[in-house]
PDB file of C-alpha atoms in Angstrom:
ATOM      1  CA  UNK A 530      -0.068   0.068  -0.052  1.00 79.00           C
ATOM      2  CA  UNK A 531       1.520   3.129  -0.912  1.00 85.00           C
ATOM      3  CA  UNK A 532       1.841   6.498   1.875  1.00 80.00           C
ATOM      4  CA  UNK A 533      -0.335   7.924   0.277  1.00 78.00           C
ATOM      5  CA  UNK A 534      -3.454   5.084   0.493  1.00 84.00           C
ATOM      6  CA  UNK A 535      -2.655   4.437   4.192  1.00 87.00           C
ATOM      7  CA  UNK A 536      -2.818   8.554   4.780  1.00 83.00           C
ATOM      8  CA  UNK A 537      -5.842   7.644   3.161  1.00 85.00           C
ATOM      9  CA  UNK A 538      -7.134   4.724   5.008  1.00 91.00           C
ATOM     10  CA  UNK A 539      -6.025   6.380   8.447  1.00 90.00           C
ATOM     11  CA  UNK A 540      -8.256   9.687   7.930  1.00 91.00           C
ATOM     12  CA  UNK A 541     -10.913   7.648   7.189  1.00 93.00           C
ATOM     13  CA  UNK A 542     -11.048   5.713  10.650  1.00 94.00           C
ATOM     14  CA  UNK A 543     -10.297   9.584  12.426  1.00 94.00           C
ATOM     15  CA  UNK A 544     -13.142  10.937   9.949  1.00 95.00           C
ATOM     16  CA  UNK A 545     -15.599   7.845  10.975  1.00 95.00           C
ATOM     17  CA  UNK A 546     -14.685   8.313  14.873  1.00 96.00           C
ATOM     18  CA  UNK A 547     -15.785  12.258  14.239  1.00 96.00           C
ATOM     19  CA  UNK A 548     -19.096  11.883  13.257  1.00 96.00           C
ATOM     20  CA  UNK A 549     -19.778   8.543  15.078  1.00 96.00           C
ATOM     21  CA  UNK A 550     -19.318  10.641  18.425  1.00 95.00           C
ATOM     22  CA  UNK A 551     -20.542  14.277  17.676  1.00 94.00           C
ATOM     23  CA  UNK A 552     -17.188  15.711  16.481  1.00 95.00           C
ATOM     24  CA  UNK A 553     -15.091  14.257  19.257  1.00 93.00           C
ATOM     25  CA  UNK A 554     -11.714  12.287  18.574  1.00 94.00           C
ATOM     26  CA  UNK A 555      -9.765  10.022  20.939  1.00 91.00           C
ATOM     27  CA  UNK A 556      -5.848   8.414  20.804  1.00 89.00           C
ATOM     28  CA  UNK A 557      -3.576  11.093  19.835  1.00 85.00           C
ATOM     29  CA  UNK A 558      -6.306  13.699  19.219  1.00 86.00           C
ATOM     30  CA  UNK A 559      -7.894  13.333  22.419  1.00 89.00           C
ATOM     31  CA  UNK A 560      -8.868  16.811  23.729  1.00 88.00           C
ATOM     32  CA  UNK A 561      -7.282  18.554  21.048  1.00 90.00           C
ATOM     33  CA  UNK A 562     -10.652  20.716  18.736  1.00 95.00           C
ATOM     34  CA  UNK A 563     -10.769  18.634  15.256  1.00 96.00           C
ATOM     35  CA  UNK A 564     -12.592  19.927  11.996  1.00 98.00           C
ATOM     36  CA  UNK A 565     -12.908  17.606   8.860  1.00 98.00           C
ATOM     37  CA  UNK A 566     -12.291  20.182   6.032  1.00 98.00           C
ATOM     38  CA  UNK A 567     -13.897  19.236   2.513  1.00 98.00           C
ATOM     39  CA  UNK A 568     -11.817  20.465  -0.654  1.00 97.00           C
ATOM     40  CA  UNK A 569     -11.476  20.287  -3.792  1.00 97.00           C
ATOM     41  CA  UNK A 570      -8.582  18.884  -5.473  1.00 94.00           C
ATOM     42  CA  UNK A 571      -6.420  21.725  -7.129  1.00 94.00           C
ATOM     43  CA  UNK A 572      -5.617  18.986 -10.370  1.00 93.00           C
ATOM     44  CA  UNK A 573      -8.331  16.148  -9.887  1.00 94.00           C
ATOM     45  CA  UNK A 574     -11.640  18.573  -9.361  1.00 94.00           C
ATOM     46  CA  UNK A 575     -12.761  15.780  -7.160  1.00 94.00           C
ATOM     47  CA  UNK A 576     -14.364  15.999  -3.275  1.00 95.00           C
ATOM     48  CA  UNK A 577     -11.541  15.769  -0.408  1.00 94.00           C
ATOM     49  CA  UNK A 578     -11.585  14.966   3.564  1.00 96.00           C
ATOM     50  CA  UNK A 579      -9.151  15.719   5.772  1.00 96.00           C
ATOM     51  CA  UNK A 580      -9.068  15.539   9.504  1.00 96.00           C
ATOM     52  CA  UNK A 581      -7.514  18.470  11.238  1.00 96.00           C
ATOM     53  CA  UNK A 582      -6.598  20.301  14.841  1.00 94.00           C
ATOM     54  CA  UNK A 583      -8.200  23.921  14.103  1.00 97.00           C
ATOM     55  CA  UNK A 584      -8.294  26.961  17.035  1.00 97.00           C
ATOM     56  CA  UNK A 585     -10.872  29.232  16.775  1.00 97.00           C
ATOM     57  CA  UNK A 586      -9.503  32.979  16.034  1.00 96.00           C
ATOM     58  CA  UNK A 587     -13.304  35.067  17.112  1.00 96.00           C
ATOM     59  CA  UNK A 588     -15.797  33.767  14.184  1.00 96.00           C
ATOM     60  CA  UNK A 589     -13.040  32.002  11.992  1.00 98.00           C
ATOM     61  CA  UNK A 590     -11.586  28.604  12.102  1.00 98.00           C
ATOM     62  CA  UNK A 591      -7.780  28.069  11.926  1.00 98.00           C
ATOM     63  CA  UNK A 592      -5.932  25.291  10.846  1.00 98.00           C
ATOM     64  CA  UNK A 593      -1.800  24.271  10.636  1.00 98.00           C
ATOM     65  CA  UNK A 594      -0.545  23.117   7.543  1.00 97.00           C
ATOM     66  CA  UNK A 595       2.143  21.197   9.606  1.00 95.00           C
ATOM     67  CA  UNK A 596       1.880  17.894   8.258  1.00 93.00           C
ATOM     68  CA  UNK A 597       3.221  16.403  11.098  1.00 91.00           C
ATOM     69  CA  UNK A 598       6.811  19.055  10.504  1.00 93.00           C
ATOM     70  CA  UNK A 599       7.031  16.783   7.186  1.00 93.00           C
ATOM     71  CA  UNK A 600       9.363  18.818   4.352  1.00 93.00           C
ATOM     72  CA  UNK A 601       6.557  19.651   2.204  1.00 94.00           C
ATOM     73  CA  UNK A 602       3.248  21.475   3.205  1.00 95.00           C
ATOM     74  CA  UNK A 603       0.581  19.070   3.086  1.00 95.00           C
ATOM     75  CA  UNK A 604      -2.420  18.770  -0.628  1.00 94.00           C
ATOM     76  CA  UNK A 605      -5.170  20.209   1.644  1.00 97.00           C
ATOM     77  CA  UNK A 606      -2.939  23.610   1.581  1.00 98.00           C
ATOM     78  CA  UNK A 607      -2.257  23.854  -1.858  1.00 97.00           C
ATOM     79  CA  UNK A 608      -6.282  22.344  -3.140  1.00 97.00           C
ATOM     80  CA  UNK A 609      -7.204  25.682  -0.754  1.00 98.00           C
ATOM     81  CA  UNK A 610      -5.036  27.974  -2.047  1.00 97.00           C
ATOM     82  CA  UNK A 611      -6.083  27.375  -5.602  1.00 97.00           C
ATOM     83  CA  UNK A 612     -10.611  26.886  -4.447  1.00 97.00           C
ATOM     84  CA  UNK A 613     -10.594  29.156  -1.344  1.00 98.00           C
ATOM     85  CA  UNK A 614     -13.897  28.432  -0.900  1.00 98.00           C
ATOM     86  CA  UNK A 615     -14.785  24.789   0.991  1.00 98.00           C
ATOM     87  CA  UNK A 616     -17.086  23.862   3.782  1.00 98.00           C
ATOM     88  CA  UNK A 617     -15.842  22.576   7.691  1.00 98.00           C
ATOM     89  CA  UNK A 618     -17.860  19.961  10.272  1.00 98.00           C
ATOM     90  CA  UNK A 619     -17.219  21.152  13.098  1.00 97.00           C
ATOM     91  CA  UNK A 620     -19.434  18.491  16.079  1.00 95.00           C
ATOM     92  CA  UNK A 621     -22.246  17.828  14.609  1.00 95.00           C
ATOM     93  CA  UNK A 622     -22.292  20.304  11.955  1.00 96.00           C
ATOM     94  CA  UNK A 623     -21.456  21.538   8.990  1.00 96.00           C
ATOM     95  CA  UNK A 624     -19.916  25.269   7.940  1.00 97.00           C
ATOM     96  CA  UNK A 625     -19.411  26.539   4.772  1.00 98.00           C
ATOM     97  CA  UNK A 626     -15.754  28.872   4.549  1.00 98.00           C
ATOM     98  CA  UNK A 627     -12.962  31.110   2.496  1.00 98.00           C
ATOM     99  CA  UNK A 628      -9.904  29.880   3.158  1.00 98.00           C
ATOM    100  CA  UNK A 629      -6.619  32.812   2.667  1.00 98.00           C
ATOM    101  CA  UNK A 630      -3.226  32.604   4.340  1.00 98.00           C
ATOM    102  CA  UNK A 631      -2.457  34.315   7.491  1.00 98.00           C
ATOM    103  CA  UNK A 632       0.173  36.429   7.304  1.00 97.00           C
ATOM    104  CA  UNK A 633       3.114  38.014   9.062  1.00 97.00           C
ATOM    105  CA  UNK A 634       2.275  39.238  12.514  1.00 97.00           C
ATOM    106  CA  UNK A 635      -1.149  37.607  12.180  1.00 97.00           C
ATOM    107  CA  UNK A 636       0.017  34.260  11.571  1.00 98.00           C
ATOM    108  CA  UNK A 637       3.189  34.865  13.878  1.00 97.00           C
ATOM    109  CA  UNK A 638       0.143  35.323  16.939  1.00 97.00           C
ATOM    110  CA  UNK A 639      -1.898  33.015  15.700  1.00 97.00           C
ATOM    111  CA  UNK A 640       0.700  30.442  15.632  1.00 97.00           C
ATOM    112  CA  UNK A 641       2.218  31.440  19.307  1.00 97.00           C
ATOM    113  CA  UNK A 642      -0.956  30.730  20.776  1.00 96.00           C
ATOM    114  CA  UNK A 643      -1.076  27.335  18.869  1.00 96.00           C
ATOM    115  CA  UNK A 644       2.458  26.374  20.005  1.00 95.00           C
ATOM    116  CA  UNK A 645       2.162  27.336  23.409  1.00 95.00           C
ATOM    117  CA  UNK A 646      -2.046  25.121  24.230  1.00 93.00           C
ATOM    118  CA  UNK A 647      -0.654  22.597  21.833  1.00 92.00           C
ATOM    119  CA  UNK A 648       3.429  22.088  21.961  1.00 92.00           C
ATOM    120  CA  UNK A 649       3.962  19.088  19.662  1.00 92.00           C
ATOM    121  CA  UNK A 650       3.111  21.976  16.842  1.00 94.00           C
ATOM    122  CA  UNK A 651       6.439  23.213  18.129  1.00 94.00           C
ATOM    123  CA  UNK A 652       8.078  19.961  17.390  1.00 94.00           C
ATOM    124  CA  UNK A 653       6.344  20.604  13.636  1.00 95.00           C
ATOM    125  CA  UNK A 654       7.526  23.550  13.267  1.00 95.00           C
ATOM    126  CA  UNK A 655      11.394  22.409  14.582  1.00 94.00           C
ATOM    127  CA  UNK A 656      11.053  19.675  12.079  1.00 94.00           C
ATOM    128  CA  UNK A 657       9.449  21.497   8.819  1.00 93.00           C
ATOM    129  CA  UNK A 658      13.500  22.995   8.775  1.00 88.00           C
ATOM    130  CA  UNK A 659      12.952  24.428   5.396  1.00 90.00           C
ATOM    131  CA  UNK A 660       9.962  25.926   5.631  1.00 95.00           C
ATOM    132  CA  UNK A 661       7.161  27.871   7.513  1.00 96.00           C
ATOM    133  CA  UNK A 662       4.434  26.041   8.561  1.00 97.00           C
ATOM    134  CA  UNK A 663       1.372  28.243   7.175  1.00 98.00           C
ATOM    135  CA  UNK A 664      -1.897  29.163   9.003  1.00 98.00           C
ATOM    136  CA  UNK A 665      -4.764  29.189   7.116  1.00 98.00           C
ATOM    137  CA  UNK A 666      -8.090  31.449   8.297  1.00 98.00           C
ATOM    138  CA  UNK A 667     -11.187  29.201   7.272  1.00 98.00           C
ATOM    139  CA  UNK A 668     -13.894  32.503   7.172  1.00 98.00           C
ATOM    140  CA  UNK A 669     -17.232  32.020   7.335  1.00 98.00           C
ATOM    141  CA  UNK A 670     -19.686  32.611   4.652  1.00 96.00           C
ATOM    142  CA  UNK A 671     -23.253  34.602   6.194  1.00 80.00           C
TER     143      UNK A 671
END
């Protein structure tokens, strides 16, 4: 099985658990706020689902393109850059959102808070030596 297939299978298990438990996930993700991002493949045009940690910033949701500190950004990041209209599942609700990339002070402030509350993100940052982990803000559609 390819690495991509393994990742899809692992993600599907998390998505199934998320949906079966009203948005709660256990194991290494216990007590970490999670959402499911519905995004459109930049090349395929197909819907993609990604379970992701998030934080709230006002009315918006913020996700982090950490990919566990890998040297490259996750596919969903490029999907959102190409197609910023998306939707998210939070708990038992689904909401339409528009993605934008946080820059400069806004990015640093949000990522610093995330690292303080969830130190694993500081580890991801240390591993990702050749890139700055993007911070993506998902603004709700009115």
